[in-house]
PDB file of C-alpha atoms in Angstrom:
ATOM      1  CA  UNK D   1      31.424  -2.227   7.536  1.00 36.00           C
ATOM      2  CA  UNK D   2      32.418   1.591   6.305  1.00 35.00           C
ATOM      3  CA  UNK D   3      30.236   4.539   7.228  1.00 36.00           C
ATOM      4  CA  UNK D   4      30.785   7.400   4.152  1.00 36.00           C
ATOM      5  CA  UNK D   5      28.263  10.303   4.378  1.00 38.00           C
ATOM      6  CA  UNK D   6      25.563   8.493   5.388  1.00 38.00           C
ATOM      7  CA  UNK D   7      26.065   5.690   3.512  1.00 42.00           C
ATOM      8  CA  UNK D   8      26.697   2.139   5.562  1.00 44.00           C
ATOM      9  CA  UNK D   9      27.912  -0.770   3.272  1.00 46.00           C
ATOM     10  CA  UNK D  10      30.112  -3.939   3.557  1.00 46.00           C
ATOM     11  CA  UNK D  11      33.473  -4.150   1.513  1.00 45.00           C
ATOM     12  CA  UNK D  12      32.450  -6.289  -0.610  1.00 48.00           C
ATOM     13  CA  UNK D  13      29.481  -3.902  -1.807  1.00 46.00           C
ATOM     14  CA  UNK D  14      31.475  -1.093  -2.143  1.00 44.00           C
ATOM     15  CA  UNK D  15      33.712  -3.269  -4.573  1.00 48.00           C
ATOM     16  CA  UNK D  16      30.680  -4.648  -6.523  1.00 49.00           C
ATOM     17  CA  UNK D  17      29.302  -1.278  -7.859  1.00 48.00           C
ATOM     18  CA  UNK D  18      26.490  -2.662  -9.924  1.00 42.00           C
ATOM     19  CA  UNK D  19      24.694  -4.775  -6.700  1.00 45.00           C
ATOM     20  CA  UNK D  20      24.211  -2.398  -3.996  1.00 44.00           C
ATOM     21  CA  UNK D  21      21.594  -3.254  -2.071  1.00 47.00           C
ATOM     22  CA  UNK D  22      19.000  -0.169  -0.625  1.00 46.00           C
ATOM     23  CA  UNK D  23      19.896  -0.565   3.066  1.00 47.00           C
ATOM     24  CA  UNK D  24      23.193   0.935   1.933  1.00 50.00           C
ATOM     25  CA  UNK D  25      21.544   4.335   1.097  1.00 45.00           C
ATOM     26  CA  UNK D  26      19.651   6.591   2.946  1.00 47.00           C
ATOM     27  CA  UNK D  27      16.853   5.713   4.624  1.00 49.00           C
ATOM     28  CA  UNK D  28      14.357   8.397   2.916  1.00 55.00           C
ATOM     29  CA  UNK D  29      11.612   7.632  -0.155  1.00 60.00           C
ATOM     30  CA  UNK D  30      13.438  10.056  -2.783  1.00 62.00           C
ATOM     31  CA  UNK D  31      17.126   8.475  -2.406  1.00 63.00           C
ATOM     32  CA  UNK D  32      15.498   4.436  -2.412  1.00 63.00           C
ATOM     33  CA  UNK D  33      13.353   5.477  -5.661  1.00 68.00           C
ATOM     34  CA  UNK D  34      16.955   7.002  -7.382  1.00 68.00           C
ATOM     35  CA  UNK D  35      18.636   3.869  -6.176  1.00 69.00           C
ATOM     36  CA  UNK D  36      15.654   1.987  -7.756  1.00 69.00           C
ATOM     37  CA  UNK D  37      16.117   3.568 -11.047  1.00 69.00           C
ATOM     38  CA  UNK D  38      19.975   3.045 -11.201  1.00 69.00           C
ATOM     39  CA  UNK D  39      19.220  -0.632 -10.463  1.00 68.00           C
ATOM     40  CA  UNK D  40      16.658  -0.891 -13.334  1.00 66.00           C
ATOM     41  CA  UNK D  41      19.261   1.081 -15.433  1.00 62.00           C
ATOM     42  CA  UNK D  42      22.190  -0.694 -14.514  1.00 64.00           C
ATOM     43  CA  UNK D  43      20.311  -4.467 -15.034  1.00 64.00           C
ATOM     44  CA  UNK D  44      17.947  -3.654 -18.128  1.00 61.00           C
ATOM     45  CA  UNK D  45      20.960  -1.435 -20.454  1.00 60.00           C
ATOM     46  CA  UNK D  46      21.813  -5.540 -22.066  1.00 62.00           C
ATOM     47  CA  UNK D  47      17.960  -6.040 -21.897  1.00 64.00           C
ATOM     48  CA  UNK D  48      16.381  -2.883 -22.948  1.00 63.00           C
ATOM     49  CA  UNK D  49      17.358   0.357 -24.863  1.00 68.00           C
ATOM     50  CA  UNK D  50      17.863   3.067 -22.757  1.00 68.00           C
ATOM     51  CA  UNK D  51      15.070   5.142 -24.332  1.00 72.00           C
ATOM     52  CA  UNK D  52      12.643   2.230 -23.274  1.00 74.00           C
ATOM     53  CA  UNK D  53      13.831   3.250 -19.541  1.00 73.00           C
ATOM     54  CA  UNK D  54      13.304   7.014 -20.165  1.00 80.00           C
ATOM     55  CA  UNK D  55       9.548   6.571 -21.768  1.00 85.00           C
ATOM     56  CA  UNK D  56       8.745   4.550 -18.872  1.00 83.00           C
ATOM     57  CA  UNK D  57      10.356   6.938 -16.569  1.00 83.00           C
ATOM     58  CA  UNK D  58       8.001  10.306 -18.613  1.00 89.00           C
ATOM     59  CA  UNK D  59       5.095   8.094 -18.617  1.00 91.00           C
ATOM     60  CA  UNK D  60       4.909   7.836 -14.494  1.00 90.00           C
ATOM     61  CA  UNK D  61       5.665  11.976 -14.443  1.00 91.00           C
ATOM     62  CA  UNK D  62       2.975  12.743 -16.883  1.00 93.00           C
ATOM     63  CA  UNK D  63       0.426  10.071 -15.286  1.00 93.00           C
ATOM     64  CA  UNK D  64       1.454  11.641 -12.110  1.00 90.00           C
ATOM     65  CA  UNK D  65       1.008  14.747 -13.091  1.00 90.00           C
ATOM     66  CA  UNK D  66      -2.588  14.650 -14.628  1.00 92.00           C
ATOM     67  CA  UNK D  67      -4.066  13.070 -11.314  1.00 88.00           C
ATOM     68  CA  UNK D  68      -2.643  16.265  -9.932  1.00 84.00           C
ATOM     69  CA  UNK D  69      -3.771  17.806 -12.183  1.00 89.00           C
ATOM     70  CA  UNK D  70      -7.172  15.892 -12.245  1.00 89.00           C
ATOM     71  CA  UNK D  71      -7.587  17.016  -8.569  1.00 85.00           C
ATOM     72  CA  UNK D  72      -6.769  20.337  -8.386  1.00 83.00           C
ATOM     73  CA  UNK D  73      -9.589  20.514 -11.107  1.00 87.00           C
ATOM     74  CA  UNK D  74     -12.249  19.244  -9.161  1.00 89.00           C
ATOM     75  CA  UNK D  75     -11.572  21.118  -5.549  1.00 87.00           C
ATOM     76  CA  UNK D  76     -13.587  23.534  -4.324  1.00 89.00           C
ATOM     77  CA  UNK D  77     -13.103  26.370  -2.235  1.00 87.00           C
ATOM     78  CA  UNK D  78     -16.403  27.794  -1.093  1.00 87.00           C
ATOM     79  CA  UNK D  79     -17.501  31.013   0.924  1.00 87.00           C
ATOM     80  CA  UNK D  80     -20.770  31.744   1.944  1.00 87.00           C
ATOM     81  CA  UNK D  81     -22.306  34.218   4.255  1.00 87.00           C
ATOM     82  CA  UNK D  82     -22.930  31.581   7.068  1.00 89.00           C
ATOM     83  CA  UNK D  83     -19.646  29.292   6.189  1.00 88.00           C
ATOM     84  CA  UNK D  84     -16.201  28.328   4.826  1.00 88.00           C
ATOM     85  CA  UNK D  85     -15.849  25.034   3.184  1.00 87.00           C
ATOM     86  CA  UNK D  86     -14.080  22.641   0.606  1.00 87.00           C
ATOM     87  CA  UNK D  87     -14.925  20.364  -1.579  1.00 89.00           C
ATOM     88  CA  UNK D  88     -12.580  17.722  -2.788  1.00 87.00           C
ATOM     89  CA  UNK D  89     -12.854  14.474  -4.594  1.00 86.00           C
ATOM     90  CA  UNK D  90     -12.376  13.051  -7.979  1.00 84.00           C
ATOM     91  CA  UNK D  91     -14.648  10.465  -7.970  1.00 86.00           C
ATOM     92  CA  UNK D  92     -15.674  10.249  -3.999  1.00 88.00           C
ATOM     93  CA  UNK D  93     -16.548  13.775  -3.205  1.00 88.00           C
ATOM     94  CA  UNK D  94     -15.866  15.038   0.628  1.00 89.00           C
ATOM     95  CA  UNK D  95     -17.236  18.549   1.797  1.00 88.00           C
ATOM     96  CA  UNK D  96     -15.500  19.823   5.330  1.00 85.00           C
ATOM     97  CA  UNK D  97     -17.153  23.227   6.417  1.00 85.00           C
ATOM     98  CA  UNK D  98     -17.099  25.485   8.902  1.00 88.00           C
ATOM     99  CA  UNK D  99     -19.198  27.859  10.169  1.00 88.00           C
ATOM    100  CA  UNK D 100     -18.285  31.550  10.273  1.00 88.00           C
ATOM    101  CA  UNK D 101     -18.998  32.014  13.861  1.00 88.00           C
ATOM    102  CA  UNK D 102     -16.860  29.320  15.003  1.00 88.00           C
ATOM    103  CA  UNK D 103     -13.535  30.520  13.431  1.00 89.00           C
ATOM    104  CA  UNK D 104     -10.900  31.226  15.961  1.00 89.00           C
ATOM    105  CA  UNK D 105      -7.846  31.634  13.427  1.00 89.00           C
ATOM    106  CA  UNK D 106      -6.944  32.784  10.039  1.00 90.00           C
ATOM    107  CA  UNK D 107      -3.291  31.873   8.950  1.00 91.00           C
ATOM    108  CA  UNK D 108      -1.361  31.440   5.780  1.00 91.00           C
ATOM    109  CA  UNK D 109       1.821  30.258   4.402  1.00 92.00           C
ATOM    110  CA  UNK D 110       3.513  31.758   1.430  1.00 92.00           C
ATOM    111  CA  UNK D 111       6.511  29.664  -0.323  1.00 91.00           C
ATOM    112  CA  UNK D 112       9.245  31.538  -1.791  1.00 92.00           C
ATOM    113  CA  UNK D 113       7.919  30.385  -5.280  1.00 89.00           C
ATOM    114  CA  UNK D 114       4.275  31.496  -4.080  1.00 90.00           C
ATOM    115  CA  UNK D 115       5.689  34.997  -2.921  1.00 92.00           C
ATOM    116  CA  UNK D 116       7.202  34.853  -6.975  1.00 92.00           C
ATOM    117  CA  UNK D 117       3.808  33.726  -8.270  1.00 91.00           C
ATOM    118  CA  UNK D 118       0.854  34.863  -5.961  1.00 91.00           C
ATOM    119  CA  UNK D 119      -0.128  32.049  -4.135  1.00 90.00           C
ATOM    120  CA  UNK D 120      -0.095  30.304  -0.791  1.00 91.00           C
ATOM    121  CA  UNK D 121      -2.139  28.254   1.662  1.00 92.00           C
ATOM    122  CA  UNK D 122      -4.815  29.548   3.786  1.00 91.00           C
ATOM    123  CA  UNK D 123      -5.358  27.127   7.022  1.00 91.00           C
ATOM    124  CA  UNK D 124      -8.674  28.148   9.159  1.00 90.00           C
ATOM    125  CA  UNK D 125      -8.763  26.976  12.664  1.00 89.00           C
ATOM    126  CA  UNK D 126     -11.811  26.282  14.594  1.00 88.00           C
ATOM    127  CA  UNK D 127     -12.962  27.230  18.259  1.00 84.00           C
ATOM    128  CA  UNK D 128     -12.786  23.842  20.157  1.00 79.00           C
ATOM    129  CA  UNK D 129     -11.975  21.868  17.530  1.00 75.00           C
ATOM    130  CA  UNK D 130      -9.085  20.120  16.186  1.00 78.00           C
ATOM    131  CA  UNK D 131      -9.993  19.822  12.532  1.00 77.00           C
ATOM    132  CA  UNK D 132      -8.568  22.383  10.483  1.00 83.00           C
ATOM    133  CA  UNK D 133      -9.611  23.665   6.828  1.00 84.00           C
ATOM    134  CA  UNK D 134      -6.866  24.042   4.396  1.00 87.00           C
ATOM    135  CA  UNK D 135      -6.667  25.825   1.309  1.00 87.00           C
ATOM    136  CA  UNK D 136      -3.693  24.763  -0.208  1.00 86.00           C
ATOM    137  CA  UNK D 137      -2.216  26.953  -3.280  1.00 85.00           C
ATOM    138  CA  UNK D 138      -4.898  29.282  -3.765  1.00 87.00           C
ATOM    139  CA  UNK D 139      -4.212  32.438  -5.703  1.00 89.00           C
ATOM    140  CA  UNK D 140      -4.051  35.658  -3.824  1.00 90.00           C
ATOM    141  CA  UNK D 141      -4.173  34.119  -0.534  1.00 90.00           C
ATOM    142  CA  UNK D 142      -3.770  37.428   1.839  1.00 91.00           C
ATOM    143  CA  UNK D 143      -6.600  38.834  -0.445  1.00 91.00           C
ATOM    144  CA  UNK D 144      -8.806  35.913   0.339  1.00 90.00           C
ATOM    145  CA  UNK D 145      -8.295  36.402   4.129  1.00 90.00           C
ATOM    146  CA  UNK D 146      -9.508  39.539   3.830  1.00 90.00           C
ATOM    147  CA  UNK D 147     -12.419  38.214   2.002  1.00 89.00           C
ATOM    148  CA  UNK D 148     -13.272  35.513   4.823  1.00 89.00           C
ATOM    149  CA  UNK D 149     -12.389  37.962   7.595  1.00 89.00           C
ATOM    150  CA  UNK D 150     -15.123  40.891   6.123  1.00 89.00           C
ATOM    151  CA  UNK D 151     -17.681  37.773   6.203  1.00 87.00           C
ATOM    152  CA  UNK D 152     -16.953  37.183   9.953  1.00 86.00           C
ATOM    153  CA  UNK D 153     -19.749  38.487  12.193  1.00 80.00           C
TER     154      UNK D 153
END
């Protein structure tokens, strides 16, 4: 066998191009789904028309996308006078609250995209506990840690 950047495959893969199999390619989810699509490529182009392959391929990223979409719609972030909580759930709702007496920390995380477009994650900590609140890609975040810490006691 031949290691090549990461890549470990016998000779007589590396000679047959079109039947690699997907323990010659890295071990991680996005390089086994490209391999995945290459193989459905490379045995469907006598089967199917390539634009059969590339409406399949927009039909996953837009499905995808709207249950993204679908639950970023129906999350809640909620700030009382007595607590901090979330709501999440599309059909199967889950609340996770915190009282604002028992918050030890306030951080948040800004991306270099969220720094571009004003938004980040908020994560509140708990005193003596281990579950944490998130508030992932909220606008404004470092104004709305100012928000929760004025509502501290």
């Amino acid at each position: 066998t031949y290691k090549l950047i990461g890549l470990l495959c016998s000779v007589e893969q590396l000679a047959e191009k079109k039947r690699v199999s997907a323990s010659c390619f890295f071990e991680d989810e996005f390089h086994l789904f490209l391999l995945w699509i290459s193989q459905i490529w490379l045995y469907t182009e006598n089967l199917l028309p390539g634009w059969v392959l590339f409406v399949f391929i927009v039909g996953v990223f837009l499905f995808v996308s709207f249950l993204v979409f679908l639950y970023w719609l129906n999350t809640k972030y909620i700030l009382t006078s007595q607590r901090v909580q979330i709501e999440t759930g599309i059909i199967a709702k889950k609340t996770i609250g915190i009282a604002l007496d028992n918050i030890q920390n306030l951080k948040s995380e800004i991306s270099f995209w969220g720094r571009i477009f004003n938004f980040g994650t908020i994560i509140i900590e708990p005193a003596g506990l281990e579950t944490k609140i998130v508030f992932a890609n909220i606008p404004n975040p470092k104004k709305r840690i100012l928000e929760i810490r004025k509502a501290i006691p």
